mmCIF file of C-alpha atoms and ligand atoms in Angstrom:
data_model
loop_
_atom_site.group_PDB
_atom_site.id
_atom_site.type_symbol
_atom_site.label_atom_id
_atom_site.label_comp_id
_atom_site.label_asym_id
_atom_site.label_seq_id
_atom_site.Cartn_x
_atom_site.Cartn_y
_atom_site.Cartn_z
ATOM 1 C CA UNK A 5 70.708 -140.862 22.970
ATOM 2 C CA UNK A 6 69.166 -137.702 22.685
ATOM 3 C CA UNK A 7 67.441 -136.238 25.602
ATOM 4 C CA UNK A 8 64.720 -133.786 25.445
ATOM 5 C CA UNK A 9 64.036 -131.342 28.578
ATOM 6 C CA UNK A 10 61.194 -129.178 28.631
ATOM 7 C CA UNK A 11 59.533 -126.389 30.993
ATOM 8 C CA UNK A 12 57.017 -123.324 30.975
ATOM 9 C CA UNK A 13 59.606 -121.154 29.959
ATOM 10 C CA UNK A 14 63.238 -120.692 31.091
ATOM 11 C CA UNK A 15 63.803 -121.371 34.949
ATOM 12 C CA UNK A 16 64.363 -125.029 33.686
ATOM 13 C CA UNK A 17 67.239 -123.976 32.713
ATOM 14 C CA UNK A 18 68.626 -124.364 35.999
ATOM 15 C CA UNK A 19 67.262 -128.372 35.600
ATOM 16 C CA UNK A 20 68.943 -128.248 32.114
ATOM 17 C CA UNK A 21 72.442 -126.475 33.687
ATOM 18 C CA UNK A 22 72.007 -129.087 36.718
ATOM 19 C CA UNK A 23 71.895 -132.362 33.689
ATOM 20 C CA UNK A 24 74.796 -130.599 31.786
ATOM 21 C CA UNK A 25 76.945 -130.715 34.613
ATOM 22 C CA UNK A 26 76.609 -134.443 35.927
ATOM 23 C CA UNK A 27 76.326 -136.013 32.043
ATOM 24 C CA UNK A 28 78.716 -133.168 30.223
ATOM 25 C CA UNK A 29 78.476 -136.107 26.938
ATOM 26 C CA UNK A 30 74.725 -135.905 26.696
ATOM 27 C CA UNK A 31 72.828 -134.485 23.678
ATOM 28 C CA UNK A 32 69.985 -132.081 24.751
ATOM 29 C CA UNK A 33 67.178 -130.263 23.575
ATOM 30 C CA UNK A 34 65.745 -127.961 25.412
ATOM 31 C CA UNK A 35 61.577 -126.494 25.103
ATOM 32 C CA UNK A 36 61.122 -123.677 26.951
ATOM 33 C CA UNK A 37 57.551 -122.381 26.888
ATOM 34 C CA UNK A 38 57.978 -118.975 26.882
ATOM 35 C CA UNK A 39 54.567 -117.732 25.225
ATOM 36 C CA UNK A 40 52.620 -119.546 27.530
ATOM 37 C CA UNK A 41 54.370 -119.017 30.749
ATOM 38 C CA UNK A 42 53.513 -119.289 33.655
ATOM 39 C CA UNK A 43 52.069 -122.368 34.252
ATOM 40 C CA UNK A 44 52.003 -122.632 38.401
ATOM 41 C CA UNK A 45 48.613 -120.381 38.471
ATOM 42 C CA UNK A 46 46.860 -121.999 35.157
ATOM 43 C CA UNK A 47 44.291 -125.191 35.852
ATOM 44 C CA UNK A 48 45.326 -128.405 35.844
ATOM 45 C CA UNK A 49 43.753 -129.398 32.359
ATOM 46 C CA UNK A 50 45.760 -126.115 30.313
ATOM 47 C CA UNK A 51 49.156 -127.243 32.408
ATOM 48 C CA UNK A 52 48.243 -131.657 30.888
ATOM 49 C CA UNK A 53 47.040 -129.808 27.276
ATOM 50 C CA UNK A 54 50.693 -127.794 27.424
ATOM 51 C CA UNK A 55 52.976 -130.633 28.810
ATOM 52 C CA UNK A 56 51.067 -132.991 26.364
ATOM 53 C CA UNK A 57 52.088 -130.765 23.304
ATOM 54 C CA UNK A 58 55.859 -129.810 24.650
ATOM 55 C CA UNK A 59 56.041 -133.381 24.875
ATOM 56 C CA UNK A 60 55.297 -133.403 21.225
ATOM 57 C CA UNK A 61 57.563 -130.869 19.784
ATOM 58 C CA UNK A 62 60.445 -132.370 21.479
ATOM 59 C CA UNK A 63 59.867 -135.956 20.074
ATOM 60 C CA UNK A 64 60.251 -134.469 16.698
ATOM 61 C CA UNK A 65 63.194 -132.505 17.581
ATOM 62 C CA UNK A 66 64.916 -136.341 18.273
ATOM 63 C CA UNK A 67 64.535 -136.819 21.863
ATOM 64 C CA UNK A 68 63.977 -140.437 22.786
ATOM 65 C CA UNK A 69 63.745 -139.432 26.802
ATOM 66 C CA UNK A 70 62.231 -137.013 28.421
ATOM 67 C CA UNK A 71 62.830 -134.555 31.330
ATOM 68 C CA UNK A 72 60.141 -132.616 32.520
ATOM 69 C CA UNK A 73 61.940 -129.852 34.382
ATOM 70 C CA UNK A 74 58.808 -127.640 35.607
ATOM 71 C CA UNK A 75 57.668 -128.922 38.761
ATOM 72 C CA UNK A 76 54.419 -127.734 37.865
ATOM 73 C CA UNK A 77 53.589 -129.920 34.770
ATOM 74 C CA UNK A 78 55.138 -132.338 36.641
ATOM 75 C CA UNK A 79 52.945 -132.306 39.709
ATOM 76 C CA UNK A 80 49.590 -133.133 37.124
ATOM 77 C CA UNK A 81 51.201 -134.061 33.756
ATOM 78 C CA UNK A 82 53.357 -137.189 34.677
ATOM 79 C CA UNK A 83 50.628 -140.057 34.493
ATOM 80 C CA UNK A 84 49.154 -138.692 30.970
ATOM 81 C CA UNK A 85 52.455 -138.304 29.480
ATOM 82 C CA UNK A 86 53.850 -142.314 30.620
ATOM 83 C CA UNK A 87 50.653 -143.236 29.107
ATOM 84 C CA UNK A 88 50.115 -141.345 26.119
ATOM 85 C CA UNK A 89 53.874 -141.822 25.044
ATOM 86 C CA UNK A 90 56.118 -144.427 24.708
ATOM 87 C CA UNK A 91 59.219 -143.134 26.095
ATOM 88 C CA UNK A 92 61.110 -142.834 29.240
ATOM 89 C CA UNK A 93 59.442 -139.903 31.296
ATOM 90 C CA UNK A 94 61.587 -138.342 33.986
ATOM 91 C CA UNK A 95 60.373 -135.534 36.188
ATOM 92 C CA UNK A 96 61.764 -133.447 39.342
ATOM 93 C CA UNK A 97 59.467 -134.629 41.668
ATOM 94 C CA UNK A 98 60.237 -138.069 42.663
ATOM 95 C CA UNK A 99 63.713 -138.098 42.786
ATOM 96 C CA UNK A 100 63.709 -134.767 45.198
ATOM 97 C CA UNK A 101 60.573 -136.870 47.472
ATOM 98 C CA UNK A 102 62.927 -140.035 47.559
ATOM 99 C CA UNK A 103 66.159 -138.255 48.392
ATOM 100 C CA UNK A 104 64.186 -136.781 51.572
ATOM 101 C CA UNK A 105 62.676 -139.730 52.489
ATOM 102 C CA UNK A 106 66.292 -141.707 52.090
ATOM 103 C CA UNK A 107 67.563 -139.342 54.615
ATOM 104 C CA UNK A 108 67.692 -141.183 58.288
ATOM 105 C CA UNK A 109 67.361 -137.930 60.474
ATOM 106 C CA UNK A 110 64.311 -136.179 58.483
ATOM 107 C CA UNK A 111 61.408 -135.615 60.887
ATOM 108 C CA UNK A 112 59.788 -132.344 59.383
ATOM 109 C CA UNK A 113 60.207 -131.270 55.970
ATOM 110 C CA UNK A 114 59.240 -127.976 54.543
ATOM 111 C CA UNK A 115 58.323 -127.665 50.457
ATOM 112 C CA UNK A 116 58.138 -124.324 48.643
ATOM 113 C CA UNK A 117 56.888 -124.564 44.888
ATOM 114 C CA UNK A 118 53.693 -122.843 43.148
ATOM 115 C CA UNK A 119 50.111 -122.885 43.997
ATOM 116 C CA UNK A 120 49.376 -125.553 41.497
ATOM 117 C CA UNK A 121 52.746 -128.052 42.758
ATOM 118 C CA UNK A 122 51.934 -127.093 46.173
ATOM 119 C CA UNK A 123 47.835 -127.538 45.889
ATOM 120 C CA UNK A 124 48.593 -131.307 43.985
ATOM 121 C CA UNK A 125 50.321 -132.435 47.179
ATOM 122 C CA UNK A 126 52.196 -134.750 45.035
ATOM 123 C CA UNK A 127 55.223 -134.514 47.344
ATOM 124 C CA UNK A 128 53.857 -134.381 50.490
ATOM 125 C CA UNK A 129 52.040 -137.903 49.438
ATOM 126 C CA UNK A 130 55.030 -139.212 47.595
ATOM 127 C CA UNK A 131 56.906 -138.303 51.172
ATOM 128 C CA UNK A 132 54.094 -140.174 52.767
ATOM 129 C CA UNK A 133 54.446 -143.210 50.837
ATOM 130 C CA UNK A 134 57.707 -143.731 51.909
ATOM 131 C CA UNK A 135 58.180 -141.732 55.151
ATOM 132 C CA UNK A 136 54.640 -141.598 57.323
ATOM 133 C CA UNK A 137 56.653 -140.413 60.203
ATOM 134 C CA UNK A 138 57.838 -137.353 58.557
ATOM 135 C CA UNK A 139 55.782 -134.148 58.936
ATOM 136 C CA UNK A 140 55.223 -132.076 55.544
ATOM 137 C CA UNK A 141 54.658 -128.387 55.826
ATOM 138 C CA UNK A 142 54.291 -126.943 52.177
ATOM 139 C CA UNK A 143 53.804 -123.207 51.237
ATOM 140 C CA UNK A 144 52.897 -121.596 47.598
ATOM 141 C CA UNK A 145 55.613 -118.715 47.152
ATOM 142 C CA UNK A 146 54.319 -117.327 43.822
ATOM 143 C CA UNK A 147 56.201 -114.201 44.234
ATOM 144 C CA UNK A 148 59.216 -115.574 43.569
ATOM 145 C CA UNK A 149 59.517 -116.828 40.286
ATOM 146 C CA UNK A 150 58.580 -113.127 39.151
ATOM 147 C CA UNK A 151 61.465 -111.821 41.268
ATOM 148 C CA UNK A 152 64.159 -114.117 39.820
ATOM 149 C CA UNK A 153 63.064 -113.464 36.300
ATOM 150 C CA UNK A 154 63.563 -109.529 36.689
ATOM 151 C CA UNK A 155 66.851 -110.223 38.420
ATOM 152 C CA UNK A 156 66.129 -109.164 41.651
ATOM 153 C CA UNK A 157 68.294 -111.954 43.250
ATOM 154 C CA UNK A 158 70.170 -109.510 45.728
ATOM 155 C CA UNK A 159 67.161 -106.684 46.352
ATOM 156 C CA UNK A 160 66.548 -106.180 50.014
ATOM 157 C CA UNK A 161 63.101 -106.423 48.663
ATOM 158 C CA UNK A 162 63.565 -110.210 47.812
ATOM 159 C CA UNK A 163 65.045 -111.160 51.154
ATOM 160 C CA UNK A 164 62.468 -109.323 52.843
ATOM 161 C CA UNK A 165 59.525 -111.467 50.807
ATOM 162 C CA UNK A 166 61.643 -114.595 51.267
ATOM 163 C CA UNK A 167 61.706 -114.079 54.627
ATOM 164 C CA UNK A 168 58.544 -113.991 54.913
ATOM 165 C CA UNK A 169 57.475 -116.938 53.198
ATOM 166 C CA UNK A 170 60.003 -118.998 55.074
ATOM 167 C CA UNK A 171 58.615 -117.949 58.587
ATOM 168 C CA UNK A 172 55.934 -120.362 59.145
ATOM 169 C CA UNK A 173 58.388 -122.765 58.324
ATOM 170 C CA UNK A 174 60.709 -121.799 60.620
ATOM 171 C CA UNK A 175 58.143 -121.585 63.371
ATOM 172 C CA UNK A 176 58.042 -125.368 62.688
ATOM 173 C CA UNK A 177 61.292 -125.642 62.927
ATOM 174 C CA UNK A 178 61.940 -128.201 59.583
ATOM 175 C CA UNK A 179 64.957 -130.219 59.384
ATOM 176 C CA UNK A 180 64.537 -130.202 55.486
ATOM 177 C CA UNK A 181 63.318 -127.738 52.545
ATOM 178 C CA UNK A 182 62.636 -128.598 49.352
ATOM 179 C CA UNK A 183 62.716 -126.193 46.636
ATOM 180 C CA UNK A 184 59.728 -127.439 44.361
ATOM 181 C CA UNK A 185 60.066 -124.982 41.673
ATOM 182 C CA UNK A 186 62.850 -124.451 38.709
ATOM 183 C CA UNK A 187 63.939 -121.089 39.880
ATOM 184 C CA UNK A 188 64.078 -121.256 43.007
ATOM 185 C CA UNK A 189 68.114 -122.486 42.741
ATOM 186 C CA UNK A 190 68.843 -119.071 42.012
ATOM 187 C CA UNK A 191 67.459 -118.263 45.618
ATOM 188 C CA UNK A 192 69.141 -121.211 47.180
ATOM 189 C CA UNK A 193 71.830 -118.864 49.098
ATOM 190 C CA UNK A 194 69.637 -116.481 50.405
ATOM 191 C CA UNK A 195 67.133 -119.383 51.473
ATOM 192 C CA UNK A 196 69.641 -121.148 52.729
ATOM 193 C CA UNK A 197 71.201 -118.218 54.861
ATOM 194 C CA UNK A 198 67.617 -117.292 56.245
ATOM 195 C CA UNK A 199 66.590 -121.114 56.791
ATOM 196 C CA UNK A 200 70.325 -121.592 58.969
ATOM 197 C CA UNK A 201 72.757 -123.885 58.056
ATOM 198 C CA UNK A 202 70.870 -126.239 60.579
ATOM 199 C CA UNK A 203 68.629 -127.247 57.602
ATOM 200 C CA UNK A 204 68.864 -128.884 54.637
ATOM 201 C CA UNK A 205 68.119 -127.087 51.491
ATOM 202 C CA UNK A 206 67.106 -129.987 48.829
ATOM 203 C CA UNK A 207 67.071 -128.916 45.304
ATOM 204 C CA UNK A 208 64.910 -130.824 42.951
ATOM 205 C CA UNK A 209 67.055 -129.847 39.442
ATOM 206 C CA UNK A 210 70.187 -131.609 41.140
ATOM 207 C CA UNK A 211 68.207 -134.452 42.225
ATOM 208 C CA UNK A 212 66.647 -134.976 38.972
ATOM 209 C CA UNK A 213 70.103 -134.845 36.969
ATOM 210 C CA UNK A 214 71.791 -137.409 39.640
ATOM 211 C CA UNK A 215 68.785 -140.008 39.391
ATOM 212 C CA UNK A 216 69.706 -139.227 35.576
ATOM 213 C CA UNK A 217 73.209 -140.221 35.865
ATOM 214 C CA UNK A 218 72.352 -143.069 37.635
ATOM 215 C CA UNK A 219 70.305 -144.510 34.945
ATOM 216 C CA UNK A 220 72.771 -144.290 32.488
ATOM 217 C CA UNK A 221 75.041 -145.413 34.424
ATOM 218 C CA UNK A 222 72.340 -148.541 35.215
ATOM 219 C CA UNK A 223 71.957 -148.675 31.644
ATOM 220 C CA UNK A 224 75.780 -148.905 30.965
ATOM 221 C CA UNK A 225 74.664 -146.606 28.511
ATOM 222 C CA UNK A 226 76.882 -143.460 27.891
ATOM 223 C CA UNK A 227 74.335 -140.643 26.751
ATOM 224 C CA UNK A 228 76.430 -139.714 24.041
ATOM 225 C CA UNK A 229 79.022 -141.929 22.362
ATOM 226 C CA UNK A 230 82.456 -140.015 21.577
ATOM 227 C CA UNK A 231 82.672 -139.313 25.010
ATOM 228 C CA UNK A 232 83.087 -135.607 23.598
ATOM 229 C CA UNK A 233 81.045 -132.540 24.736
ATOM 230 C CA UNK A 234 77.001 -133.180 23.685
ATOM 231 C CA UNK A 235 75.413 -130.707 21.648
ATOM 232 C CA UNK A 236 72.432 -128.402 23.087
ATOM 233 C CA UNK A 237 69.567 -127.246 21.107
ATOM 234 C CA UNK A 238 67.771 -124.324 22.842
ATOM 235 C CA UNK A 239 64.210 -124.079 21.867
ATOM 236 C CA UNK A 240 61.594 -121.334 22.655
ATOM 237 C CA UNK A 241 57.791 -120.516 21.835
ATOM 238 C CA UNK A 242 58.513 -116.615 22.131
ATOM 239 C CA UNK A 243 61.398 -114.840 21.905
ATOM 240 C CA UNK A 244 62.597 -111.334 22.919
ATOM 241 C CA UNK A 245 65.567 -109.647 24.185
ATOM 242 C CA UNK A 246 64.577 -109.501 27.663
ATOM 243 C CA UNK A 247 64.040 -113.530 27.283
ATOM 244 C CA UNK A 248 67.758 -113.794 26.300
ATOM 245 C CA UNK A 249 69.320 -112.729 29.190
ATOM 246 C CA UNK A 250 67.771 -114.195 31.698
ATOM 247 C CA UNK A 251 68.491 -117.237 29.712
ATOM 248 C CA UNK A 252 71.941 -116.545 29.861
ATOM 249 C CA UNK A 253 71.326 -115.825 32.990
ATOM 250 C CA UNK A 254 70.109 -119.002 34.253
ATOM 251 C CA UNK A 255 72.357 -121.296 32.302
ATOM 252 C CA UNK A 256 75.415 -119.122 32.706
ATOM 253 C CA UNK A 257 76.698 -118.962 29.396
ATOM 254 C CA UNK A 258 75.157 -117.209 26.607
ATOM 255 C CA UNK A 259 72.724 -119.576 24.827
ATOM 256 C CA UNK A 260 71.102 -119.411 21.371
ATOM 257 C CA UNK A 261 67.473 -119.603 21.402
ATOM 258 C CA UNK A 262 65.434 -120.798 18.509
ATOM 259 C CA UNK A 263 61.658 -120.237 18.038
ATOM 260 C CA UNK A 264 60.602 -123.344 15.748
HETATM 261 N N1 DGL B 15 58.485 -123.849 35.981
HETATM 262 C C1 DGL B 15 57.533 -123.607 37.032
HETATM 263 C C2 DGL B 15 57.728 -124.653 38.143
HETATM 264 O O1 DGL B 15 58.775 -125.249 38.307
HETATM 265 C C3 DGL B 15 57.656 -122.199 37.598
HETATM 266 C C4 DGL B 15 57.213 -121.120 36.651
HETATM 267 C C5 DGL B 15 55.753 -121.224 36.255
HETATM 268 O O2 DGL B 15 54.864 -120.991 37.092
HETATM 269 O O3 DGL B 15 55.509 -121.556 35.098
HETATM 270 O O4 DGL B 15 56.810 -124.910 38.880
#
């Protein structure tokens, strides 16, 4: 089975990196929306139109499942898409709301993500569902995605914005954080280290590619069948130097993209 992942541009590949590592066998292709990005401060109609259309472009690249890796789309897209295709639809949010809620000891949770994720309060209410005892506190960090893309993992400057983002949730004093956007793994040290090893630092690509695992696994279905290495297909709506390396980057390999 092929699998096809897509996201507004390339932070899903740490979702991608994250699915490569638990299923090594699967087959991927991979959209990354790179002329259109980013999609965490564009209305909820553009982000359905976009995910509707990635959605698209992947089925005729093969895939007969698909990952939506941007927490974004996900947050609006995920009813049109089940209905408007027939094919398995996974996305990062529920897996990362039902790992929380799973966990005996959560009382407060903090989410970080971007304005759109955080104004859909799809987690919080997918947290509620399942967990109306738990407290939700969730915070838009826009800043962020622009720092990891120019590299500035390790900047004073990052820590410092970081920092502050984190404070009101630290003020709370949150047992759990989930980081509700695809780059924000990159960050997860320095989150981690200013959150305190106290808390719990959830990240919604792993969560995705174990509920992934699981399925096949369910499924007794191997996603690929030699039990070799799968093959990745790397696709992007714009391409440019700059867009290469934080690719390679991200994934931590060098990667071919492929504008189609
Ligand atoms: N991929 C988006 C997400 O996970 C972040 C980048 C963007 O705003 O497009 O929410």
């Amino acid at each position: 089975m092929r699998i096809g992942v897509f996201d507004s541009g390339l932070g899903g590949l740490t979702v991608a990196r994250a699915i490569v590592d638990h299923l090594p066998e699967i087959d991927m292709v991979y959209f990354g929306d790179t002329a259109r990005t980013p999609y965490g401060s564009k209305s909820r109609e553009t982000v359905i139109r976009y995910a509707c259309e990635n959605t698209d472009f992947l089925i005729q690249k093969g895939a007969q499942l698909i990952v939506m890796a941007c927490n974004t789309a996900a947050s609006v897209a995920t009813d049109v898409l089940r209905k408007k295709f027939d094919l398995p639809i996974f996305e990062v949010i529920t897996p990362a709301a039902s790992l929380v809620s799973s966990m005996k000891n959560t009382r407060r949770v903090g989410i970080i993500g971007t304005r759109a994720t955080i104004n859909s309060n799809v987690y919080t209410n997918k947290i509620a569902l399942q967990r109306p005892d738990i407290q939700v506190h969730a915070i838009p960090c826009p800043l962020l995605v622009p720092l990891v893309e120019e590299g500035w993992i390790h900047k004073p400057e990052t820590r410092m914005i970081v920092k502050k983002y984190l404070h009101p949730l630290k003020v709370r004093q949150i047992d759990t954080l989930i980081l509700a956007c695809t780059h924000y793994p990159i960050l997860k040290e320095i989150i981690q280290k200013k959150m305190g090893r106290r808390v719990k630092v959830i990240d919604s690509a792993q969560a995705v590619a174990q509920q992934l695992a699981a399925y096949f696994q369910d499924m007794q279905k191997l996603p690929g069948d030699s039990g070799q290495t799968g093959s990745c297909q790397f696709y992007v709506s714009d391409i440019t130097p700059y867009f290469e390396k934080i690719a390679q980057s991200i994934f931590k390999r060098q990667i071919p993209l492929a504008v189609d």
